[in-house]
XYZ file of C-alpha atoms in Angstrom:
139
model
C 91.978 82.340 129.796
C 94.599 82.693 127.084
C 93.716 84.786 124.016
C 95.452 83.825 120.738
C 94.580 86.940 118.800
C 96.386 87.839 115.584
C 99.286 90.255 115.953
C 98.835 93.603 114.140
C 101.594 94.649 111.724
C 102.258 97.254 109.128
C 104.163 97.000 105.855
C 105.098 99.882 103.565
C 105.586 100.084 99.792
C 108.179 102.834 99.808
C 108.417 104.517 96.309
C 112.072 105.977 96.079
C 114.317 106.746 93.139
C 111.972 105.288 90.508
C 111.542 101.905 92.336
C 110.398 100.338 95.552
C 112.488 99.732 98.751
C 112.894 96.188 99.869
C 115.007 94.926 102.861
C 116.954 91.734 103.243
C 115.898 90.226 106.513
C 118.411 89.230 109.171
C 115.989 86.853 110.914
C 113.852 83.973 109.555
C 112.172 83.839 107.242
C 115.232 85.012 105.345
C 114.576 86.798 102.087
C 113.453 90.179 100.625
C 110.545 91.967 102.301
C 108.795 95.206 102.502
C 109.893 97.443 105.283
C 107.521 96.885 108.250
C 106.885 95.153 111.549
C 104.814 94.986 114.631
C 102.628 97.722 115.954
C 103.624 98.603 119.518
C 101.080 98.968 122.355
C 99.137 102.236 122.156
C 100.757 103.210 118.778
C 98.605 104.267 115.842
C 99.253 102.129 112.737
C 100.388 105.217 110.683
C 103.066 105.950 113.268
C 104.219 102.337 113.298
C 104.511 102.345 109.528
C 106.636 105.560 109.585
C 108.720 104.278 112.478
C 109.473 100.847 110.930
C 110.617 102.339 107.683
C 112.962 104.626 109.486
C 114.306 101.847 111.618
C 114.903 99.409 108.823
C 115.945 101.756 106.043
C 116.932 105.154 107.540
C 114.420 106.859 105.270
C 111.688 109.309 106.364
C 108.632 108.113 104.554
C 105.477 110.098 103.795
C 102.410 107.919 103.668
C 100.121 108.600 100.827
C 97.864 105.611 100.418
C 96.305 102.842 102.335
C 96.598 99.891 99.905
C 94.761 97.071 101.750
C 94.595 94.933 104.835
C 96.078 91.361 104.566
C 94.965 88.676 107.093
C 95.502 85.194 105.706
C 96.446 83.205 108.791
C 99.238 81.655 106.638
C 100.869 84.939 105.641
C 103.519 84.752 108.377
C 104.905 81.236 109.106
C 105.706 82.210 112.759
C 102.235 83.209 113.849
C 98.904 84.752 112.675
C 99.397 88.323 111.781
C 97.223 90.952 110.194
C 99.006 93.639 108.235
C 97.916 97.137 107.122
C 99.768 97.781 103.850
C 100.568 101.485 103.194
C 102.180 103.223 100.154
C 104.564 106.060 100.773
C 107.320 108.096 99.298
C 110.827 108.858 100.386
C 114.022 110.544 99.062
C 117.475 109.302 99.555
C 119.370 106.043 99.647
C 118.040 103.281 101.895
C 120.528 101.616 104.245
C 119.759 98.330 106.106
C 119.507 98.734 109.784
C 117.719 97.100 112.903
C 116.511 93.668 111.637
C 117.272 94.403 108.023
C 120.604 93.366 106.765
C 120.351 95.436 103.595
C 117.908 97.803 102.027
C 117.815 98.412 98.246
C 115.600 100.033 95.659
C 114.207 97.715 92.902
C 112.129 98.602 89.739
C 108.646 97.163 90.230
C 109.056 95.142 87.121
C 112.339 93.511 88.250
C 111.896 92.391 91.764
C 114.463 90.144 93.411
C 113.939 86.655 94.791
C 112.948 85.240 97.247
C 110.263 87.558 98.518
C 109.006 86.371 101.856
C 105.685 86.382 103.682
C 102.830 87.479 101.344
C 104.822 90.480 100.097
C 105.012 89.259 96.556
C 101.045 89.393 96.518
C 101.109 92.835 98.043
C 103.573 94.018 95.516
C 101.376 92.565 92.661
C 98.300 94.374 94.141
C 100.410 97.600 94.243
C 101.466 97.214 90.638
C 97.834 96.746 89.624
C 96.813 99.727 91.648
C 99.513 101.834 90.029
C 98.629 100.712 86.466
C 94.923 100.786 86.547
C 93.641 102.159 89.888
C 91.712 99.347 91.562
C 92.797 98.107 95.015
C 92.186 94.470 96.189
C 88.674 93.883 97.155
C 87.283 91.702 99.949
C 86.381 88.268 98.749
């Protein structure tokens, strides 16, 4: 029997230098994205989040919040993924590495385009959370 379960991923909204860190992806889909990626076998999601930020940006992130879990089967055009979205803080200047061509800090009110996956939705939810406190709720 072949199982076609969703693949677990993590994404991190990294607050840094008065903005949020986004990476320009080297691989399709090409565009700006939150630092993140796939959880390795036997790896806790918190460890995966810290590892992915370090690999893609060179930053040592401290996780502070669990924003939400996003699971729309269409969120990743390659296959069904479920992401655990964290918020964290880091100091320094991000540098693109691994599968990120570039890494830059953007003000939350002046995000670049295009933003891939469902990361624009995640960032909008984060902005609402920062401004008024509520997190997304299950529908």
